[in-house]
Short mmCIF file of C-alpha atoms and ligand atoms in Angstrom, two decimals:
data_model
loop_
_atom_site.label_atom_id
_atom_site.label_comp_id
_atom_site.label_asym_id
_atom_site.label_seq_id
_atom_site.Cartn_x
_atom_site.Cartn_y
_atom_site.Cartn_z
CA UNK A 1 152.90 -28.55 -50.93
CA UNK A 2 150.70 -31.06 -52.37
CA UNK A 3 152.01 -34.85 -52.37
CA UNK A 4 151.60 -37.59 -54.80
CA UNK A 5 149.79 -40.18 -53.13
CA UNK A 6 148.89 -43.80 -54.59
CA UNK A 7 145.99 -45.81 -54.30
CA UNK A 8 148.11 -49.04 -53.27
CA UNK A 9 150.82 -50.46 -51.96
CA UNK A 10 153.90 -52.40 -53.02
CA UNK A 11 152.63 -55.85 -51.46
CA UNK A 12 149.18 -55.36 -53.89
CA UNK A 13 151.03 -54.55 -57.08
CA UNK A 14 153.81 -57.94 -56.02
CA UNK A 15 150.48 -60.16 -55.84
CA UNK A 16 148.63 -58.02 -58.83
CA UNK A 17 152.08 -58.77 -60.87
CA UNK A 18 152.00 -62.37 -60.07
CA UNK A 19 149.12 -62.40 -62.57
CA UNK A 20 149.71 -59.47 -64.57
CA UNK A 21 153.28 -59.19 -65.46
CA UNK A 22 154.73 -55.40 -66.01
CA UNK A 23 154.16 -53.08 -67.53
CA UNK A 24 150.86 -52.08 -67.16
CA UNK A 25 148.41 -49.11 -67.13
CA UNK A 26 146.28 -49.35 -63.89
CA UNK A 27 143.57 -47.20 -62.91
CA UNK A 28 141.49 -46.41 -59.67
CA UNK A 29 137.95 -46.99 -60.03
CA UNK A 30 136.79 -45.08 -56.61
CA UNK A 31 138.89 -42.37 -57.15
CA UNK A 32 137.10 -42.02 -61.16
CA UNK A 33 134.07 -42.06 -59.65
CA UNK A 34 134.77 -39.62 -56.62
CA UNK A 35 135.65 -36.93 -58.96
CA UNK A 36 133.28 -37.37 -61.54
CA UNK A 37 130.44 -36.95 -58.48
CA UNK A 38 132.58 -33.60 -57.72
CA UNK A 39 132.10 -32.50 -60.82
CA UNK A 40 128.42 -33.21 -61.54
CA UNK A 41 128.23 -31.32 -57.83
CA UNK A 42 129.96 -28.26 -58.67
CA UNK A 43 127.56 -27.52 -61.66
CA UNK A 44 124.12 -28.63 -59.89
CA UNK A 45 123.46 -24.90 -60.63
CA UNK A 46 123.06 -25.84 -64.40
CA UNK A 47 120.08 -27.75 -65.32
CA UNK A 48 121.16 -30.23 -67.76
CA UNK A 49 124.83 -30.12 -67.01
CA UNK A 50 126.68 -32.66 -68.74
CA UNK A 51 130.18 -34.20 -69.32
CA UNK A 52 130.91 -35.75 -72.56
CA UNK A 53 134.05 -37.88 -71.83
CA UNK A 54 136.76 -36.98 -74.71
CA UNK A 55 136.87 -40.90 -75.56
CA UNK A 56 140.29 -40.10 -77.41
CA UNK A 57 142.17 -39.69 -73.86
CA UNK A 58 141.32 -43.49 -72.35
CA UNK A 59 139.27 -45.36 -75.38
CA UNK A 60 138.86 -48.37 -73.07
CA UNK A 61 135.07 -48.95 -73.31
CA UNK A 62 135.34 -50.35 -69.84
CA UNK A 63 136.78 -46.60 -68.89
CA UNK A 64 133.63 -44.93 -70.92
CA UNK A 65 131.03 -47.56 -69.56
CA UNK A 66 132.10 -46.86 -65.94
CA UNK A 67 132.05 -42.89 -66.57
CA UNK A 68 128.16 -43.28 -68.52
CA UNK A 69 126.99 -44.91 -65.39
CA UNK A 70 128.29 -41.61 -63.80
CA UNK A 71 126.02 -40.02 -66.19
CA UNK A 72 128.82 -38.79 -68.43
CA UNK A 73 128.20 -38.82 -72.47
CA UNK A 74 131.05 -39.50 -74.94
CA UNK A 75 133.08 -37.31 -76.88
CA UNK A 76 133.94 -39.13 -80.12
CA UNK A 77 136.22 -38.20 -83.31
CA UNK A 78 136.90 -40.80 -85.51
CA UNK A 79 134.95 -43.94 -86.51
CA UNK A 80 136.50 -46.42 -83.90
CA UNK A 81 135.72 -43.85 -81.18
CA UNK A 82 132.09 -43.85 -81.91
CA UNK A 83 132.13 -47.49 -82.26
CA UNK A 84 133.77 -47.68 -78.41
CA UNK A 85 131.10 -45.52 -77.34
CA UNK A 86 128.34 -47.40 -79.02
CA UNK A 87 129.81 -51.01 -77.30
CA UNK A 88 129.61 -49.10 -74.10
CA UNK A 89 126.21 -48.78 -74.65
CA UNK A 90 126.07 -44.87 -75.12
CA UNK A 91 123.97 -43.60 -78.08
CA UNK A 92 121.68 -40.71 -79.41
CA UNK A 93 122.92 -37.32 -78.13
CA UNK A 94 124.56 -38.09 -74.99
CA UNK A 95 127.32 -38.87 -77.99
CA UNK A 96 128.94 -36.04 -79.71
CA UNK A 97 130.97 -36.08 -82.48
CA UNK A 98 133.55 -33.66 -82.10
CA UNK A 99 135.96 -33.74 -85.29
CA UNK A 100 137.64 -32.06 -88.11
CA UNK A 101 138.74 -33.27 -91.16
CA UNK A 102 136.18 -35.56 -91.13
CA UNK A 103 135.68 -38.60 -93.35
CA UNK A 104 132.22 -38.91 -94.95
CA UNK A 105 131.64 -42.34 -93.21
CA UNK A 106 131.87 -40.84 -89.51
CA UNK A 107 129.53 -38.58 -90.13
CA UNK A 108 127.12 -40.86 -91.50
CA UNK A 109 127.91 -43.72 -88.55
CA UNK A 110 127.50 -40.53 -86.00
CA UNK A 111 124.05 -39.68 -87.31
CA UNK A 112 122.91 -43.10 -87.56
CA UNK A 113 123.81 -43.13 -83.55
CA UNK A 114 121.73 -40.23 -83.18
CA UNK A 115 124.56 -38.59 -81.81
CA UNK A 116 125.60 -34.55 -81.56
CA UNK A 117 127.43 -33.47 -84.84
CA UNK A 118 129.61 -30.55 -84.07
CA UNK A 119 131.15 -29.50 -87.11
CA UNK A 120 134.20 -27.61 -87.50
CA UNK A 121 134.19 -26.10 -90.86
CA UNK A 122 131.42 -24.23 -92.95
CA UNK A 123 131.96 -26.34 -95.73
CA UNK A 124 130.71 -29.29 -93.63
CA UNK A 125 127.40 -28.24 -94.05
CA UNK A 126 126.92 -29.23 -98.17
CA UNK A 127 129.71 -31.95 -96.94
CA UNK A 128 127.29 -33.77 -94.80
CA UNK A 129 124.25 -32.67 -96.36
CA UNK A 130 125.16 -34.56 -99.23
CA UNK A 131 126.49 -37.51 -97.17
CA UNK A 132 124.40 -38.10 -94.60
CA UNK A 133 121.87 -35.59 -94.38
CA UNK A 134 121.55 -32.56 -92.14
CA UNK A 135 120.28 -34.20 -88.74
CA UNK A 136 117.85 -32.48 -86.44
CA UNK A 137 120.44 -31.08 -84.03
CA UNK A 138 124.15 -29.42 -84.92
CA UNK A 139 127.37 -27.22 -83.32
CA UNK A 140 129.78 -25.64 -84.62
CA UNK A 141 133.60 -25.39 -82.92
CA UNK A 142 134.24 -21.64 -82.57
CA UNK A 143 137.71 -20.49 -83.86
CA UNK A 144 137.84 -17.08 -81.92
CA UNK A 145 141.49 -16.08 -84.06
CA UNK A 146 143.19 -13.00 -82.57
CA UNK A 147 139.94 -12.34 -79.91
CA UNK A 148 141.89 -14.84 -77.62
CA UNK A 149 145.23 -15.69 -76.37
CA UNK A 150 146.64 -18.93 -76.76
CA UNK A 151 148.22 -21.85 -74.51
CA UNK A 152 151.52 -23.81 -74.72
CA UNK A 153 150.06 -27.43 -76.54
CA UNK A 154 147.05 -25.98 -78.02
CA UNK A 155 148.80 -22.71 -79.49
CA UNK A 156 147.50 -19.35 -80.32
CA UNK A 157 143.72 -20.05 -81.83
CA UNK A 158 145.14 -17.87 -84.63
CA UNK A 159 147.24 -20.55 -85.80
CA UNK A 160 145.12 -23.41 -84.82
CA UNK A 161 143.60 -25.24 -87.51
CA UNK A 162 140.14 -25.60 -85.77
CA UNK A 163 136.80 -24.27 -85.85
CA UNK A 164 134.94 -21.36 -87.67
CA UNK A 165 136.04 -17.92 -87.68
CA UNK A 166 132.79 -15.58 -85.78
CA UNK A 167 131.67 -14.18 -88.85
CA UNK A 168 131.07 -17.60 -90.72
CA UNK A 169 129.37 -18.82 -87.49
CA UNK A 170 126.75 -16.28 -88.21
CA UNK A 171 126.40 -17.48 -91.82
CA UNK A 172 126.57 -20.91 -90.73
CA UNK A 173 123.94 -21.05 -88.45
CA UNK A 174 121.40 -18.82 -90.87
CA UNK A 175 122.45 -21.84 -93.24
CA UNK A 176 121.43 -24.35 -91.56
CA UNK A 177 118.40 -22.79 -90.04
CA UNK A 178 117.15 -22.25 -93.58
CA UNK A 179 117.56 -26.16 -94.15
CA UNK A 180 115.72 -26.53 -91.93
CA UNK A 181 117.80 -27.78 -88.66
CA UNK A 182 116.26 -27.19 -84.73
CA UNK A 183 118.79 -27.66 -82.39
CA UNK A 184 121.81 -25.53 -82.30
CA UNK A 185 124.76 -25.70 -79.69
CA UNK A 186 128.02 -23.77 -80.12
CA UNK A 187 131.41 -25.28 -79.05
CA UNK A 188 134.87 -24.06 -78.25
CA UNK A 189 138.23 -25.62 -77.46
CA UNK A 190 140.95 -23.02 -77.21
CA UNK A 191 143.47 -24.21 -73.77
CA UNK A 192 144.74 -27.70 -73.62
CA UNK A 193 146.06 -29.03 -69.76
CA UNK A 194 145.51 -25.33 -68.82
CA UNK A 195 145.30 -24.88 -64.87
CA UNK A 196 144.68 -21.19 -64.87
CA UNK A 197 140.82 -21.24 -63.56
CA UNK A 198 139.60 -17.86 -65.56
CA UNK A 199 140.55 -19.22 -68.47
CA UNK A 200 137.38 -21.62 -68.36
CA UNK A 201 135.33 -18.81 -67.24
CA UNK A 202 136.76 -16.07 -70.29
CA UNK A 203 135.39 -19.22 -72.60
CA UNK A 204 132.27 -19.55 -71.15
CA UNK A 205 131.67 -15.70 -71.37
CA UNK A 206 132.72 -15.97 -74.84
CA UNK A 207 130.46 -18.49 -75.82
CA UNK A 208 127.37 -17.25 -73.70
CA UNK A 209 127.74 -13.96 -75.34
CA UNK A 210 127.90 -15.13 -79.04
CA UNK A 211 124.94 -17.01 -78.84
CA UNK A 212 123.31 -14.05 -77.53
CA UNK A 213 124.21 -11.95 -80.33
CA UNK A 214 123.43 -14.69 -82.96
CA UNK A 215 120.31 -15.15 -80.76
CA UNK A 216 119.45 -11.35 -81.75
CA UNK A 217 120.86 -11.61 -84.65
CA UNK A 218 118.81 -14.72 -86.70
CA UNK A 219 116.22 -15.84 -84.21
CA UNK A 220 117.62 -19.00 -82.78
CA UNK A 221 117.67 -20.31 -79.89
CA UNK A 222 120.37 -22.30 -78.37
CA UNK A 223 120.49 -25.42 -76.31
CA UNK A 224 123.61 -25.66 -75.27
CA UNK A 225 127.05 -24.30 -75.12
CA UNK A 226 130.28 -26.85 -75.43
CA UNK A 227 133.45 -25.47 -73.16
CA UNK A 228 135.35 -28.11 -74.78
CA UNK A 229 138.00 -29.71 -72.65
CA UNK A 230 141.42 -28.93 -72.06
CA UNK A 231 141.01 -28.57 -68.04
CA UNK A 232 144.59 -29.40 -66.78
CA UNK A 233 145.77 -31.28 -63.64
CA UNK A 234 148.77 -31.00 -61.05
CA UNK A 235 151.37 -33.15 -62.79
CA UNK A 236 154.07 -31.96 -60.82
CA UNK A 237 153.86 -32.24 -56.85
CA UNK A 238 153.64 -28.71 -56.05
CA UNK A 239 150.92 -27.75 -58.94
CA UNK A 240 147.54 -26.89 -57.83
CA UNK A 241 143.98 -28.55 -59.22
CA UNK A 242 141.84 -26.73 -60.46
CA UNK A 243 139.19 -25.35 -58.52
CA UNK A 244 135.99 -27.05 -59.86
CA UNK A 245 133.63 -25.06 -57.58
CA UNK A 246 135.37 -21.79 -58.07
CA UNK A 247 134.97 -22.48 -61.72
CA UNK A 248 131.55 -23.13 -61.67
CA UNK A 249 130.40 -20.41 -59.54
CA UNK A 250 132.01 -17.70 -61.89
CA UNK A 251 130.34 -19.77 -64.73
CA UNK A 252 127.30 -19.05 -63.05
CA UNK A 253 127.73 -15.44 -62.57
CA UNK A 254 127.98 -14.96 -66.51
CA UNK A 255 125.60 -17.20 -66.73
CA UNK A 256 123.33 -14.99 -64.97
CA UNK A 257 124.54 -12.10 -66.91
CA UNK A 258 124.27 -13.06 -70.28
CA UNK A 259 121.64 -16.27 -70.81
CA UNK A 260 119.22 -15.12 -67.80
CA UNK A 261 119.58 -11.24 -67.92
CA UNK A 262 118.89 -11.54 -72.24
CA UNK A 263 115.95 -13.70 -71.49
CA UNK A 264 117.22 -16.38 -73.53
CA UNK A 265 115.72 -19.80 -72.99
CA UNK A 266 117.84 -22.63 -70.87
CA UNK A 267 120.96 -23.08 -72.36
CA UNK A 268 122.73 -26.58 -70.87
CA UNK A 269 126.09 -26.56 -70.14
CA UNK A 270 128.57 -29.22 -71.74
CA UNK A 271 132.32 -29.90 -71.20
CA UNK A 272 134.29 -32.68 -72.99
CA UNK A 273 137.18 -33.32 -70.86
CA UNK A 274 139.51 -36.30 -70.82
CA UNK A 275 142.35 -35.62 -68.73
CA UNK A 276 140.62 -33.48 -66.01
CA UNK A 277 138.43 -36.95 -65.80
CA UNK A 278 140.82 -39.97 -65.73
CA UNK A 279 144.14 -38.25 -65.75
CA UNK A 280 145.23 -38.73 -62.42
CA UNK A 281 143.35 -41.67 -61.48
CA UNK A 282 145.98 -44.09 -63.79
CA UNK A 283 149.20 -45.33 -63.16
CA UNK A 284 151.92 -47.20 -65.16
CA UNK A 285 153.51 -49.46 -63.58
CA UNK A 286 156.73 -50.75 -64.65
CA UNK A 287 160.20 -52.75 -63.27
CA UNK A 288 164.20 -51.81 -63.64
CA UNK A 289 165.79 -54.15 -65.31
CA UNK A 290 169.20 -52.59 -65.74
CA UNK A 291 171.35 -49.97 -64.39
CA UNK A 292 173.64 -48.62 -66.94
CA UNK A 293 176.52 -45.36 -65.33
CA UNK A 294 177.97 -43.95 -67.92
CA UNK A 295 178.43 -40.12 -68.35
CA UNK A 296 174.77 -40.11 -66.52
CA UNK A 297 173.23 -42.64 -64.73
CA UNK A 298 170.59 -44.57 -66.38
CA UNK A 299 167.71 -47.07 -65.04
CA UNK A 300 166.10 -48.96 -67.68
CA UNK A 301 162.78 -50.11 -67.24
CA UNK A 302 160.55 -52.57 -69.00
CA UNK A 303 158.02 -50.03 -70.53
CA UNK A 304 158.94 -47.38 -72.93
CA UNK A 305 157.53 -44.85 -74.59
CA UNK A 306 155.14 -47.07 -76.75
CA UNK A 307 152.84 -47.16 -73.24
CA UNK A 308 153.26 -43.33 -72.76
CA UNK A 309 154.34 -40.56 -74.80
CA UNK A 310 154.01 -37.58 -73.06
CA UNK A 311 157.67 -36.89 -71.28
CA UNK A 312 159.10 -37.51 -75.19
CA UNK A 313 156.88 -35.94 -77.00
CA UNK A 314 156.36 -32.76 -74.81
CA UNK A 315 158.95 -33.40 -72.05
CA UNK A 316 156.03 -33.30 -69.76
CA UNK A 317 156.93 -34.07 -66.47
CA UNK A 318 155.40 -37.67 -64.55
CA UNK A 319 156.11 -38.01 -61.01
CA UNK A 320 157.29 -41.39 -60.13
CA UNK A 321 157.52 -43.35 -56.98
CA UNK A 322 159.82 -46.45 -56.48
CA UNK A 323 157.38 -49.01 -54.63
CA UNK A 324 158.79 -49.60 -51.04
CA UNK A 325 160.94 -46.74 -51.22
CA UNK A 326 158.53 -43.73 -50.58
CA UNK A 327 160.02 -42.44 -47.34
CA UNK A 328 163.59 -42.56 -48.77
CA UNK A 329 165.67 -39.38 -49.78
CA UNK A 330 165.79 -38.44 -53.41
CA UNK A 331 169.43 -39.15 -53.16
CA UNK A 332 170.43 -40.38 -56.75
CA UNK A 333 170.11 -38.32 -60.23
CA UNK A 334 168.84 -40.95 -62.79
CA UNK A 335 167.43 -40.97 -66.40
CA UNK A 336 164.53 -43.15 -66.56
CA UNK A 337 164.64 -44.65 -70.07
CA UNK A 338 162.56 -47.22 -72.23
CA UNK A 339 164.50 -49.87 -75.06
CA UNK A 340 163.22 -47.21 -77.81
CA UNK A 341 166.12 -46.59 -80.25
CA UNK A 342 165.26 -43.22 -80.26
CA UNK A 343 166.86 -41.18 -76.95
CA UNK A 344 164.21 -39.32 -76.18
CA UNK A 345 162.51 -42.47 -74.86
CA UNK A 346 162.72 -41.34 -71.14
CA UNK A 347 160.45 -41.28 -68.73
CA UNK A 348 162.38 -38.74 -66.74
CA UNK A 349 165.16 -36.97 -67.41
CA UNK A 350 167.84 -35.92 -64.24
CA UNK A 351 165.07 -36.86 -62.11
CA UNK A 352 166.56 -37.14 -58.43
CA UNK A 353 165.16 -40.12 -56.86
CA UNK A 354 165.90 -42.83 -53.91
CA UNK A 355 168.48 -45.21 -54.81
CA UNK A 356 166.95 -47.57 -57.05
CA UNK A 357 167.49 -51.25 -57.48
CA UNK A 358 167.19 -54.14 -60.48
CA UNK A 359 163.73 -55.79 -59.82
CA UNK A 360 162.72 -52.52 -57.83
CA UNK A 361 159.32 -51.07 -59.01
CA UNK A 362 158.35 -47.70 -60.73
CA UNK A 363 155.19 -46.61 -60.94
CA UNK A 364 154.69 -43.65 -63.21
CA UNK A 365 151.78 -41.39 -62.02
CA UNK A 366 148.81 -39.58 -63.74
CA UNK A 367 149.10 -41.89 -67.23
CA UNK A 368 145.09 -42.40 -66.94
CA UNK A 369 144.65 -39.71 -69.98
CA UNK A 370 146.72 -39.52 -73.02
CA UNK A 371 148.85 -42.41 -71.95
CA UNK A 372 147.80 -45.80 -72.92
CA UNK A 373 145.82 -43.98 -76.01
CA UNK A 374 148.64 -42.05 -77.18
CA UNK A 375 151.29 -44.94 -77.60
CA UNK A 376 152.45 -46.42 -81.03
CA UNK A 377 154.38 -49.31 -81.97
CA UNK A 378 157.46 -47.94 -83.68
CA UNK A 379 160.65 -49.99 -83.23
CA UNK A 380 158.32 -52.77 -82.80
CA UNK A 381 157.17 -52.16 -79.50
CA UNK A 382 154.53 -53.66 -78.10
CA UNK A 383 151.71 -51.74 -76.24
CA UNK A 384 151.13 -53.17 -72.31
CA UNK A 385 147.75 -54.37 -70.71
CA UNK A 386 145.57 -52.21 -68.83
CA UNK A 387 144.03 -53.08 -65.36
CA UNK A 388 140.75 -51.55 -63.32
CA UNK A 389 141.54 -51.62 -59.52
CA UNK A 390 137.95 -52.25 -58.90
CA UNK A 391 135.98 -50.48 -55.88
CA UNK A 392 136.40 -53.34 -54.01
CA UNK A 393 139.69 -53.91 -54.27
CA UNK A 394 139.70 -56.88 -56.77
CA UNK A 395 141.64 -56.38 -59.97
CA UNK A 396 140.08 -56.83 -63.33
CA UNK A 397 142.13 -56.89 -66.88
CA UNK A 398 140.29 -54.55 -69.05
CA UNK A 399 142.66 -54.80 -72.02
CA UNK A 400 145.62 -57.46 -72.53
CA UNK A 401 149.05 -56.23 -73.69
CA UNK A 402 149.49 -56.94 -77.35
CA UNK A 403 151.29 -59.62 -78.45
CA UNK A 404 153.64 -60.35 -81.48
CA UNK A 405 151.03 -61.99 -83.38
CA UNK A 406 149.15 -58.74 -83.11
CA UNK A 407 151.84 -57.25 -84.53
CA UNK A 408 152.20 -58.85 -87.47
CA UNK A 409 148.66 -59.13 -87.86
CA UNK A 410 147.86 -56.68 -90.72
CA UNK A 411 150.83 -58.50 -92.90
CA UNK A 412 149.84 -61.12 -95.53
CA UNK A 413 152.69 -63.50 -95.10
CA UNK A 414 151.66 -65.91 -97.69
CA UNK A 415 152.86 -63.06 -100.51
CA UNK A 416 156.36 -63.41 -99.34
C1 PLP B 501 141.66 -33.59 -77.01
C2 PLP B 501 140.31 -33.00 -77.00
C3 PLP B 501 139.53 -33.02 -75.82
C4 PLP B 501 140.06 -33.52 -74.50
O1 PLP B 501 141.15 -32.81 -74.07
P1 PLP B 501 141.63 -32.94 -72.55
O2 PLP B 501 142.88 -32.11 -72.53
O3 PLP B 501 141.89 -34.38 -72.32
O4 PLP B 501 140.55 -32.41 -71.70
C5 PLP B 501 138.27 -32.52 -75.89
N1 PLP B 501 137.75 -32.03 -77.03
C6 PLP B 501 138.45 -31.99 -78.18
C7 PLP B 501 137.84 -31.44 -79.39
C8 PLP B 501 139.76 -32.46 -78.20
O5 PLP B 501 140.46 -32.42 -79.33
#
């Protein structure tokens, strides 16, 4: 069975709180970097392999400036997203702009930064054409409907409000041929924290083929194909990673099948993960401050579910460790709740654990995607700080917690 390991030790988070008070979202630089060299590894097959890091799950520009000197792009989809990518010093098409919905003024910011628009409608096509101009280079998100099975978040692609259905992708891409685009990429984002490995593969092979039949079909040729992101990771102790190399390798053999045995020109690989990337390289770290037995047994801490949804919105499940207490039996049966009036703000829920203390020290695993990002500040909450445990071993503040005056900022007292 696979453990949950951490990248420090109580006595570094007593002296890291001595200047940082809890609660806090802190993430391991080394172990970023380690995996984002795996990845680049497993797909040195692929000339021009690239990540584009799905800004949305960690939009710390510190986070995004770290992974683009990994070589990693930026997946954007909203304005201050490409803005956090820009600051990071990422521009032109190592950007892409991955939306729906989409507000004339990101498409016109996202074309002034040169970067990839991947549009996920037909009717984008007049939409930004009268906006901002068709650029050079576009994708469109593939919808494939009732071709493809579904996963728990994401839902069947049936119901998902996403993408183009095949039969418009045909007339979309003769469109904007005609108007005289270039560059063409297709895109696809059907699984969302999926760990089953051939699912990656059945979307590669579903991509690879369409733009071989479009390829046939109008005369285009394609530069790359988007596998979107949705790669899961092992939340729970005994889940398995995925296999990166495995992945890759069957990738390949489609590859091979389709792109090489068509004689289609190179098509580039691209992936836009988030969590896969930074998921389980963050931790939030938070204290007990009281211990409440009533019918169950309650620890409150001092973090709630403004600093990470997840457990309440989807009752995912976050492993936590109590700092000094690793090697103790799971002897106690606690709820793990935030101050949230709401009473689904709980971390965990009937999670057996070692005895736990007031003062004693959670840390909350695998918050490094879709936790700091996700929170909100209902019931006047404030969001916490978030810290880089540097390579070296120094700490560095990379975002302060908010404060009440940010808060209230966006409220014109003098009108009261
Ligand atoms: C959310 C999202 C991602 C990233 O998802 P992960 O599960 O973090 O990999 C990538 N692309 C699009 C279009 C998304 O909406």
């Amino acid at each position: 069975m696979l453990t949950k390991t951490l990248p420090f030790n109580k006595q570094q988070i007593e002296e890291i709180i001595k200047k940082y008070p809890t609660p806090f979202h802190i993430y391991d630089e080394k172990a970023i970097k380690d995996n984002a060299r795996r990845l680049i590894k497993a797909f040195s097959w692929s000339s021009g392999f690239k990540e584009y890091f799905a800004v949305k799950a960690n939009p710390n520009p510190y986070i995004v400036k770290l992974l683009s000197s990994m070589g990693f792009g930026a997946d954007c989809s909203s304005l201050p997203e490409l803005i956090i990518a820009e600051k990071a010093g990422i521009s032109g098409d190592n950007i892409i702009l991955t939306s729906n919905n989409t507000p004339a003024e990101e498409f016109i910011y996202a074309k002034k930064l040169g970067a990839i628009l991947n549009l996920d409608d037909i009717t984008h096509i007049d939409y930004v054409d009268k906006h901002a101009g068709l650029p050079e280079i576009i994708s469109f998100r593939y919808n494939p409907g009732p071709l493809k099975g579904g996963n728990a978040i994401i839902g069947i692609p049936e119901e998902a409000k996403y993408g183009l259905t095949r039969d418009q992708l045909f007339e979309a891409y003769k469109t904007v041929k005609d108007r005289g685009v270039k560059r063409f990429g297709l895109h696809a984002m059907i699984a969302s924290n999926e760990l089953n490995a051939d699912y990656f593969v059945d979307t590669a092979e579903i991509l690879l083929e369409l733009i071989s039949e479009i390829n046939k079909s109008l005369h285009i040729d394609f530069e790359f194909v988007n596998l979107g992101g949705g790669f899961g990771i092992p939340y729970r102790p005994g889940d398995k990673s995925l296999d990166l190399e495995y992945i890759s390798s069957k990738i390949k053999e489609v590859y091979d099948k389709t792109v090489l045995s068509c004689g289609l020109k190179l098509v580039k690989i691209f992936m836009e993960s988030g969590r896969l990337i930074t998921g389980p390289y963050g931790y939030l770290v938070t204290k007990a401050i009281h211990k409440k037995e009533i019918y169950k047994d309650y620890i409150g801490v001092d973090s709630c579910m403004a600093d990470l949804m997840r457990p309440a919105l989807y009752g995912a499940y976050h492993h936590i460790t109590i700092l000094g207490k690793e090697n103790e039996k799971p002897v106690k049966k606690y709820d793990i709740t935030g101050s949230l009036c709401e009473n689904n703000d709980k971390f965990a829920i009937d999670r057996m654990l070692p005895k736990i203390d007031i003062g004693d020290i959670l840390v909350i695993h695998d918050t490094g995607a879709h936790g700091y990002a996700m929170g909100f500040n209902y019931n006047g909450k404030l969001k916490s700080a978030e810290l880089l445990l540097k390579e070296d071993g120094t700490v560095k503040q990379i975002r302060r917690a908010e404060t009440i005056d940010d808060y209230l900022a966006t409220i014109d007292f003098s009108g009261l």
